[in-house]
PDB file of C-alpha atoms in Angstrom:
ATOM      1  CA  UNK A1235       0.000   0.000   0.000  1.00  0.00           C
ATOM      2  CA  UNK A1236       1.042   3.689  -0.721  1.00  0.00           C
ATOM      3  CA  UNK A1237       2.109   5.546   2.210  1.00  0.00           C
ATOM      4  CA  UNK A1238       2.535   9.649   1.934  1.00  0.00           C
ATOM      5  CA  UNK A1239       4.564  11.390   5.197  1.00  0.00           C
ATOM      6  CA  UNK A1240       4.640  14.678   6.182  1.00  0.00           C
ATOM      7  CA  UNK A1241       6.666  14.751   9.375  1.00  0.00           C
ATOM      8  CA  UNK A1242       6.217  19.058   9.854  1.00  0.00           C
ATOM      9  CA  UNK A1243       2.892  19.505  11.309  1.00  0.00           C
ATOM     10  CA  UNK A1244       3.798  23.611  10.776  1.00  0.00           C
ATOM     11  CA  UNK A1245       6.129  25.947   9.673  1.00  0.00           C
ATOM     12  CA  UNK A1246       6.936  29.381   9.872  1.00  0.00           C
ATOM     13  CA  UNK A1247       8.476  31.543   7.276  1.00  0.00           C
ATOM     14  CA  UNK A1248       8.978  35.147   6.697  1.00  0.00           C
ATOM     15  CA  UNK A1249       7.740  37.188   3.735  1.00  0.00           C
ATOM     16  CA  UNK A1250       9.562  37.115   0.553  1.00  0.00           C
ATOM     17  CA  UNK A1251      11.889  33.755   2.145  1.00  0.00           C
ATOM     18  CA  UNK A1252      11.729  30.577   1.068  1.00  0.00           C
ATOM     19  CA  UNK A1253      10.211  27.403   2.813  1.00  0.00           C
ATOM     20  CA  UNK A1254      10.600  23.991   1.726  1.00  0.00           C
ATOM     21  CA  UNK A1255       7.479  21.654   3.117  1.00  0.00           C
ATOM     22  CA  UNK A1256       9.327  18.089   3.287  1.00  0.00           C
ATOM     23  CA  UNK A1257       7.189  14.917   1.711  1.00  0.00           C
ATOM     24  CA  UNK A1258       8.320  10.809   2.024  1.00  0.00           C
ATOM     25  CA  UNK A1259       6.714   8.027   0.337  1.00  0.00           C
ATOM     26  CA  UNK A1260       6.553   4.627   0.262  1.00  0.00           C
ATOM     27  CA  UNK A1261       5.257   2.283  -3.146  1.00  0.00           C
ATOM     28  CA  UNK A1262       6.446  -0.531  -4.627  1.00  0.00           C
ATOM     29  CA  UNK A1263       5.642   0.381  -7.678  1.00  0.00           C
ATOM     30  CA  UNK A1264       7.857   1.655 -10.567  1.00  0.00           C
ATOM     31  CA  UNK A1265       5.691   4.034 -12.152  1.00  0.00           C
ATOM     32  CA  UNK A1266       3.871   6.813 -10.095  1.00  0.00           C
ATOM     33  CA  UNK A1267       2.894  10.611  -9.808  1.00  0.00           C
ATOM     34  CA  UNK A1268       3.907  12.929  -6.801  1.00  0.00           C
ATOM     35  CA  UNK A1269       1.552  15.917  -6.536  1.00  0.00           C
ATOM     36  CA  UNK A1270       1.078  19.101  -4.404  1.00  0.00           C
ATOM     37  CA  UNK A1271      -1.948  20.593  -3.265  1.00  0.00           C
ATOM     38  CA  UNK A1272      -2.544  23.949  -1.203  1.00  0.00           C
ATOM     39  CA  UNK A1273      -5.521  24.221   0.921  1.00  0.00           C
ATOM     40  CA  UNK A1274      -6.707  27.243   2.060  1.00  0.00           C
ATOM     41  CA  UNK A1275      -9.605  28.101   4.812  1.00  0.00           C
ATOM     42  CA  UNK A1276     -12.236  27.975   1.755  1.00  0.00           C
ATOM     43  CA  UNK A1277     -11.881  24.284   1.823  1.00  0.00           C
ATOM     44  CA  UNK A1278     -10.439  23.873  -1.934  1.00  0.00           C
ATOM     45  CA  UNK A1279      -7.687  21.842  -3.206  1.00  0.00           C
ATOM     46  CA  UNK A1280      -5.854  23.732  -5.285  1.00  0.00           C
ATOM     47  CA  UNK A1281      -3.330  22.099  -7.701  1.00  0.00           C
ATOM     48  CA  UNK A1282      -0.042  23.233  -7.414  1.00  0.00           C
ATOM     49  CA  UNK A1283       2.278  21.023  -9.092  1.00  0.00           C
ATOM     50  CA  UNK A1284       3.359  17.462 -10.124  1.00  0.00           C
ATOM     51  CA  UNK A1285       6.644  15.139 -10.839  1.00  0.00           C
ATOM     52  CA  UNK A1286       6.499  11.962 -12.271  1.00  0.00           C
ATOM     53  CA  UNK A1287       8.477   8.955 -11.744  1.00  0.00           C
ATOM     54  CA  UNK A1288      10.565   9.093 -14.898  1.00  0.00           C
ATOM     55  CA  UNK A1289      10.468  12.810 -14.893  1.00  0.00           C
ATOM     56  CA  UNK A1290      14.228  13.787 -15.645  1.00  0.00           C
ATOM     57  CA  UNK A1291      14.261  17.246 -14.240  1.00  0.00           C
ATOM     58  CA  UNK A1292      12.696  18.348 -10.824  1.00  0.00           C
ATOM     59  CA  UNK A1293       9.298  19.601 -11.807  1.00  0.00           C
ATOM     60  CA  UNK A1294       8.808  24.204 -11.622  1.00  0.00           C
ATOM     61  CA  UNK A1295       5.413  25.583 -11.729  1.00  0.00           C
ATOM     62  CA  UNK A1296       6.262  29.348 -10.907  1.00  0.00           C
ATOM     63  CA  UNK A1297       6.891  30.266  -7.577  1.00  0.00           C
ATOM     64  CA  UNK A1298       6.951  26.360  -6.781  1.00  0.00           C
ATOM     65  CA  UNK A1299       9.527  23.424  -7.533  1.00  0.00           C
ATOM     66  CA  UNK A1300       9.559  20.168  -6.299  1.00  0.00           C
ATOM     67  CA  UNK A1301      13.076  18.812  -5.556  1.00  0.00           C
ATOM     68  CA  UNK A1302      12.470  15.194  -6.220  1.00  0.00           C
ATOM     69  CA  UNK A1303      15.134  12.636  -4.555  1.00  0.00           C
ATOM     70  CA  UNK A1304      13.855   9.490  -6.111  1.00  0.00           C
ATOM     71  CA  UNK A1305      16.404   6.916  -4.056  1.00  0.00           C
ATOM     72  CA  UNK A1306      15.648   8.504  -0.534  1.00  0.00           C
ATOM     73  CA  UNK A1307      11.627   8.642  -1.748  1.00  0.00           C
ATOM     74  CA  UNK A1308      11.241  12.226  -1.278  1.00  0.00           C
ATOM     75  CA  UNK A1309       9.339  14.903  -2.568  1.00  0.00           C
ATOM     76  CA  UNK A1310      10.062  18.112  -1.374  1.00  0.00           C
ATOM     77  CA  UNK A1311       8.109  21.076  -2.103  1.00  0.00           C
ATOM     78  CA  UNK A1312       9.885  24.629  -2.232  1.00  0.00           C
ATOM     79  CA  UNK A1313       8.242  27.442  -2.170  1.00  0.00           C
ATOM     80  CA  UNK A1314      10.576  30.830  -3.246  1.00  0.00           C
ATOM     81  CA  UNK A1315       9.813  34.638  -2.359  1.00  0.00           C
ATOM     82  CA  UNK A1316       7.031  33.554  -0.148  1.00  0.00           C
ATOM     83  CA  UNK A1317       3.663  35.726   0.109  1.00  0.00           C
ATOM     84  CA  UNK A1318       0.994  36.290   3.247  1.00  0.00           C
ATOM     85  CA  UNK A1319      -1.406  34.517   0.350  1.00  0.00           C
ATOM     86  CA  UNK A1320       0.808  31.457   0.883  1.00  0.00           C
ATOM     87  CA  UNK A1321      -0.531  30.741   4.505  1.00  0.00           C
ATOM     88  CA  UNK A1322      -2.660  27.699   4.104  1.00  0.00           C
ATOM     89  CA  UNK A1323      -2.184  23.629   4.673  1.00  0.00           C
ATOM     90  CA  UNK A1324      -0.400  21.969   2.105  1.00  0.00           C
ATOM     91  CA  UNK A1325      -0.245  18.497   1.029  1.00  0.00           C
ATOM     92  CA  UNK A1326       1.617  15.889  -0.919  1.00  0.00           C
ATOM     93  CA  UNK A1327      -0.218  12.673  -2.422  1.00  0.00           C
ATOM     94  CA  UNK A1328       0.558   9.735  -4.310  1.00  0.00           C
ATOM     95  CA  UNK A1329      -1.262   8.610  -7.605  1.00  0.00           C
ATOM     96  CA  UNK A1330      -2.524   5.206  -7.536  1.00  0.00           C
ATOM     97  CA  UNK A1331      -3.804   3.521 -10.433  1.00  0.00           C
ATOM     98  CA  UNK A1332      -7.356   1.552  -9.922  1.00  0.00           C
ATOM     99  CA  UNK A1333      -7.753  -1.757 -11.324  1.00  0.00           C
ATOM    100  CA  UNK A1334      -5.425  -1.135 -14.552  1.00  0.00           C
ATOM    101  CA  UNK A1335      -7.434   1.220 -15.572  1.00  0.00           C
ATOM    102  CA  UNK A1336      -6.716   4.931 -16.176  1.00  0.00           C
ATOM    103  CA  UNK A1337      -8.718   6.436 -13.591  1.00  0.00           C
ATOM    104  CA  UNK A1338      -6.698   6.773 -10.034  1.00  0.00           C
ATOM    105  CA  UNK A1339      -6.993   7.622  -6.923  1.00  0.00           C
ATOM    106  CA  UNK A1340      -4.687  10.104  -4.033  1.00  0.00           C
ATOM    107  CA  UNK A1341      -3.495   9.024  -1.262  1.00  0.00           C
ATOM    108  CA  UNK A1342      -2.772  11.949   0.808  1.00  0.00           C
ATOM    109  CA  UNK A1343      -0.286  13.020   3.734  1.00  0.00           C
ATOM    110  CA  UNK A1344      -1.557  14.684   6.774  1.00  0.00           C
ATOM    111  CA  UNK A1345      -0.368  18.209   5.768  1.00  0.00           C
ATOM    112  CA  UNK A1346       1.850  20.500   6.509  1.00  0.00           C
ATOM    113  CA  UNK A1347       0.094  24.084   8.028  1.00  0.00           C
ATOM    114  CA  UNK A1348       2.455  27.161   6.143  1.00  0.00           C
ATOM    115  CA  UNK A1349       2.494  30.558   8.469  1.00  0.00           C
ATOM    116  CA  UNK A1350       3.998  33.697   6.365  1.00  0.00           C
ATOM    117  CA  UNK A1351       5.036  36.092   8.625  1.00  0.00           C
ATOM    118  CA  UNK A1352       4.914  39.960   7.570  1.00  0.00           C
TER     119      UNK A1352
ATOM    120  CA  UNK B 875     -15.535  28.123 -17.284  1.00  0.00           C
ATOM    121  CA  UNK B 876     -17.032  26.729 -14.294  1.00  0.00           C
ATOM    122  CA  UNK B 877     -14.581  24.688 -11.523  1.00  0.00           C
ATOM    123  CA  UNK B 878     -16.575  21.704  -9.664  1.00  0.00           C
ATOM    124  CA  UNK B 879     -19.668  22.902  -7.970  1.00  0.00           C
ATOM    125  CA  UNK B 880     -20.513  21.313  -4.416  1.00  0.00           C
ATOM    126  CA  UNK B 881     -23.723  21.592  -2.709  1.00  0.00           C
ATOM    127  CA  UNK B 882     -25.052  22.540  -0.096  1.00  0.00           C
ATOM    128  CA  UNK B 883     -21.618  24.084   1.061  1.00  0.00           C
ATOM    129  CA  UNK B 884     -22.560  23.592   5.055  1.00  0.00           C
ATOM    130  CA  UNK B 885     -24.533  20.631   6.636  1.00  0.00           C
ATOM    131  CA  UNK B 886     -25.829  20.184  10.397  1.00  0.00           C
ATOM    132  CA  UNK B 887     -27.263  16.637  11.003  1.00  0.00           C
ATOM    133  CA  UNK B 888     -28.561  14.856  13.862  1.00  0.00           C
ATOM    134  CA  UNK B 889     -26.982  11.305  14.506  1.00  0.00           C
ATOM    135  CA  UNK B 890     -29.128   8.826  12.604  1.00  0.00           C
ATOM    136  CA  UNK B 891     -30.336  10.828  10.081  1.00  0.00           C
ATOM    137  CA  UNK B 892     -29.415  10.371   6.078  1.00  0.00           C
ATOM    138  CA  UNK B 893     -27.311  13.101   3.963  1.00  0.00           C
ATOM    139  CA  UNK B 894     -27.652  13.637   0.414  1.00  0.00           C
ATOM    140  CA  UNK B 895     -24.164  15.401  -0.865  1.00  0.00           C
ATOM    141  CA  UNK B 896     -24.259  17.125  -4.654  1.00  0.00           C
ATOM    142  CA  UNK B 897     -21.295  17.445  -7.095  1.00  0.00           C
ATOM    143  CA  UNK B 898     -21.063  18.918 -10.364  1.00  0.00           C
ATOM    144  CA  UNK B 899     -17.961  18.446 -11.919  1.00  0.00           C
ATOM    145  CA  UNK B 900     -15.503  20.706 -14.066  1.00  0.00           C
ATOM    146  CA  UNK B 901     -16.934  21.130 -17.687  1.00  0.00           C
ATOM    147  CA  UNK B 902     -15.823  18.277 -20.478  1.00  0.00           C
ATOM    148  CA  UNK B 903     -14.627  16.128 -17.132  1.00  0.00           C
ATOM    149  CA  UNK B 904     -15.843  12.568 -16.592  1.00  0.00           C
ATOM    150  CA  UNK B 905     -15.262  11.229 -14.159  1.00  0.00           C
ATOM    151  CA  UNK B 906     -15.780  11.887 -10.550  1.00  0.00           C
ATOM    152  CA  UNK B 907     -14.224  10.977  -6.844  1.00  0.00           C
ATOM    153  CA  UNK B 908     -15.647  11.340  -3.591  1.00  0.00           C
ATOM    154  CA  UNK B 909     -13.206  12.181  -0.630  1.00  0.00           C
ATOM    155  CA  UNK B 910     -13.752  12.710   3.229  1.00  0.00           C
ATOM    156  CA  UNK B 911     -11.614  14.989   5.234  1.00  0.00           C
ATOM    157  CA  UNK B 912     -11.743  14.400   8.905  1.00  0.00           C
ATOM    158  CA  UNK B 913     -10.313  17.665  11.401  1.00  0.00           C
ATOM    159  CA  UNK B 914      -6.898  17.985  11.038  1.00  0.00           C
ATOM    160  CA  UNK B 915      -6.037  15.370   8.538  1.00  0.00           C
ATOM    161  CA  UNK B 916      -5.742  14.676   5.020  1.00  0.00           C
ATOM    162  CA  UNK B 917      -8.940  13.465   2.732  1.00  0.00           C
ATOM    163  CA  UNK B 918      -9.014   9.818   1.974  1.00  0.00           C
ATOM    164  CA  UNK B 919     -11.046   8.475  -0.517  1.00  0.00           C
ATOM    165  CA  UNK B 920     -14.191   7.316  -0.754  1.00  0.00           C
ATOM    166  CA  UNK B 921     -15.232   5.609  -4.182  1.00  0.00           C
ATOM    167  CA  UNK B 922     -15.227   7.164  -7.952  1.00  0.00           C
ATOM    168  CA  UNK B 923     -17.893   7.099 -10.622  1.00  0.00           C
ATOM    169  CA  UNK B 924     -17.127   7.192 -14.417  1.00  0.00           C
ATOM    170  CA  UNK B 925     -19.846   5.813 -16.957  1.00  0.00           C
ATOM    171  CA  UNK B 926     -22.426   5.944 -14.290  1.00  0.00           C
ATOM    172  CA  UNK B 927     -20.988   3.138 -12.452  1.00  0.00           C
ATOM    173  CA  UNK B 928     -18.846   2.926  -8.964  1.00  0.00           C
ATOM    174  CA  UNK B 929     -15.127   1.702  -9.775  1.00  0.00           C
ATOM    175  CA  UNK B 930     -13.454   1.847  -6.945  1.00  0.00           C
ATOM    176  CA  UNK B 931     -14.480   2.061  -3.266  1.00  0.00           C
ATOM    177  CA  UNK B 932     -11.745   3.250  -0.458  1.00  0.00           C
ATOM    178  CA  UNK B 933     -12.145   1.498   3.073  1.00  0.00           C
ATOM    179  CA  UNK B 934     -15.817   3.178   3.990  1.00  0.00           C
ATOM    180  CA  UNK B 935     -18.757   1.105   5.173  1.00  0.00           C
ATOM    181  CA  UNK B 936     -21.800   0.578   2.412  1.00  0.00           C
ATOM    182  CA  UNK B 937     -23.640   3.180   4.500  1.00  0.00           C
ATOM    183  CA  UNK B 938     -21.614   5.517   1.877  1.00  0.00           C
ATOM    184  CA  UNK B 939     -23.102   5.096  -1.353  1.00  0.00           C
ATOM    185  CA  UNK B 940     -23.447   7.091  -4.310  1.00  0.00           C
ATOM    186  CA  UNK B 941     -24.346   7.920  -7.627  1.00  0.00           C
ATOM    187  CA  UNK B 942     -23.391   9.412 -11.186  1.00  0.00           C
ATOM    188  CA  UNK B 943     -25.915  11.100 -13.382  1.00  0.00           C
ATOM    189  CA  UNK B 944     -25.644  10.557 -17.410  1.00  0.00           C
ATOM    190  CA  UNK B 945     -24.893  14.418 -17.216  1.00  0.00           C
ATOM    191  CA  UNK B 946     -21.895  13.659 -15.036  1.00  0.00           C
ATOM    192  CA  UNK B 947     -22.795  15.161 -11.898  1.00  0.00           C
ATOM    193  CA  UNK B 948     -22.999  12.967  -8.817  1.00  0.00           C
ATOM    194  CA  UNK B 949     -23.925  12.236  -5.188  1.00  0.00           C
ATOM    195  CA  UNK B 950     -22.643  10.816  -2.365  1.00  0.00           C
ATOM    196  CA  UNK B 951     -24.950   9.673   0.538  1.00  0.00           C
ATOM    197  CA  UNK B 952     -25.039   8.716   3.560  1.00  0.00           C
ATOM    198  CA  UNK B 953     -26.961   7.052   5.825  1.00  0.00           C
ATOM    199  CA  UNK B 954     -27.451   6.266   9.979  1.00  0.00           C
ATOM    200  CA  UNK B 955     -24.928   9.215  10.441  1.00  0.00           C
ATOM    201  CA  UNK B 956     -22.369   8.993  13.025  1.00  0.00           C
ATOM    202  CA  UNK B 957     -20.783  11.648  15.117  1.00  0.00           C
ATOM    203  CA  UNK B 958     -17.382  10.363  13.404  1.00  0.00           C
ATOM    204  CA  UNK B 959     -19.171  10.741   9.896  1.00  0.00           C
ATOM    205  CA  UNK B 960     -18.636  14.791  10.589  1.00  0.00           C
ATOM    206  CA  UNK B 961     -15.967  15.966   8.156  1.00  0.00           C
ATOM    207  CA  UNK B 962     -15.123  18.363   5.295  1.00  0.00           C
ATOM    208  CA  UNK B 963     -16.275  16.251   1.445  1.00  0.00           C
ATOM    209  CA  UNK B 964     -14.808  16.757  -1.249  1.00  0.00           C
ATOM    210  CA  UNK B 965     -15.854  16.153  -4.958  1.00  0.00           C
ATOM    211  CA  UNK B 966     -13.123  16.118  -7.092  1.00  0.00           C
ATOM    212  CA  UNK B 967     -13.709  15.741 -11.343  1.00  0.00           C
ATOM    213  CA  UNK B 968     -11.189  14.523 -14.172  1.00  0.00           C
ATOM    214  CA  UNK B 969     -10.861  13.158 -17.469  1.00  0.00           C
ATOM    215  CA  UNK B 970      -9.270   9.408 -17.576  1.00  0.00           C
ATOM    216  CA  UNK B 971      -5.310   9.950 -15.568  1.00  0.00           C
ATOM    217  CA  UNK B 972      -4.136  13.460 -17.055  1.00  0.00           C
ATOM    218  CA  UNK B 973      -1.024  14.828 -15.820  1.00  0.00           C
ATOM    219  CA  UNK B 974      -2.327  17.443 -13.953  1.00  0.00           C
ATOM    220  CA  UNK B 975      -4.504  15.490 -11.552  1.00  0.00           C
ATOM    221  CA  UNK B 976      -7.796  16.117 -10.397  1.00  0.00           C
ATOM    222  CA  UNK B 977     -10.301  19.307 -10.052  1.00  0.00           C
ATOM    223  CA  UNK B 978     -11.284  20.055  -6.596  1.00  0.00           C
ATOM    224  CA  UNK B 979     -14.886  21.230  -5.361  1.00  0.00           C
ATOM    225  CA  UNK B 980     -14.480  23.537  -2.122  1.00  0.00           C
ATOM    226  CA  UNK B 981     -16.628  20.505  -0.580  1.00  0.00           C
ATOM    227  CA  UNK B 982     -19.459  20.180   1.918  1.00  0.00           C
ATOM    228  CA  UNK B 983     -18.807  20.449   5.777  1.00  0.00           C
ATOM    229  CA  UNK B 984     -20.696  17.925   7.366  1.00  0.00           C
ATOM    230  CA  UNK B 985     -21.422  18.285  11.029  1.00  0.00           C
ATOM    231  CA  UNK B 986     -23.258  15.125  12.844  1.00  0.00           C
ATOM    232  CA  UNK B 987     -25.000  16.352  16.760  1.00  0.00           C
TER     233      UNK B 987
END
């Protein structure tokens, strides 16, 4: 079974630093997806970015790049020149395939609660 | 274009009772998946619908069942609430495994008295 970490319940960072929210997993499968999601106090999921298992290159989206250690199964998310808007819970999942289809599932950590200091 | 639509977006129940959950998911999507959030921890999922059928069910109890619509849209219900049943639901939409994952509805909190 999948297994998604988070080990930093929350963090603080000041405006306009960088934070990086830390993410293991566990799979036994060769082929998966890594994503990131921000959650703010509206409830939504908002995508933030994604690295595949054969990705070459550490995945960017922006402000956000994952810095993908594929031997010591982590998934890191930083987050540069961070904003007040960045306060919110953020979480990594795992992509799991259902019943060799296409369709899939998440399997999500517990989250990791982002403070930005002014 | 719209995102996934959740309704209602607040719920009080009384232990017991039965909850009818709406989702309409992200235009041209197909596919939807039902998640439940409990306080302070990250959702876990529930069951998905594509082609009107249920194709995968997490680890819930059959008192969580649900439904897709030949327009796409979809319920989740349940029934003989619990006070543990009280949690944030989320609907999220796609179409088949694209890169970019799922669409998230802003989901339904549930609260069970």
């Amino acid at each position: 079974a999948q297994k998604i970490t988070q080990t930093q319940p929350g963090m603080f960072v000041q405006e306009k630093e960088a934070v990086t929210l830390d993410c293991t997993y566990d799979t036994s499968d060769q082929s998966y997806g890594l994503f990131w999601y921000k959650q703010p106090s509206s409830g939504e999921m908002i995508f933030l970015i994604y690295q595949g298992s054969y990705d070459e290159q550490n995945a960017t989206e922006g402000r956000y790049s994952l810095n993908f250690q594929k031997a010591r199964k982590s998934a890191n998310l930083v987050i540069s020149a961070s904003q007040l808007g960045d306060s919110a819970m953020y979480f990594c999942a795992m992509r799991e395939y259902l019943s060799g289809g296409s369709n899939y599932k998440l399997t999500f950590g517990k989250g990791t609660l982002l403070t930005v200091n002014p | 274009d719209a995102g996934v639509t959740q309704s209602p977006t607040h719920l009080i129940k009384t232990r017991g009772q039965q909850v009818t959950l709406r989702c309409s998911p992200k235009s041209g999507h197909d596919t939807v998946s039902w998640y439940q959030q409990a306080l302070g921890q990250g959702p876990q999922f529930i069951f998905q619908y594509y082609e009107e059928e249920e194709r995968q069910r997490g680890n819930f109890p059959d008192r969580f069942s649900g439904h897709q619509f030949p327009n796409y849209s979809s319920e989740l219900n349940v029934n003989a609430l619990l006070l543990g049943d009280s949690a944030l639901y989320l609907c999220a939409s796609s179409l088949g495994a694209r890169r970019y994952g799922y669409t998230f509805g802003s989901g339904t909190r549930l609260t069970v008295v």
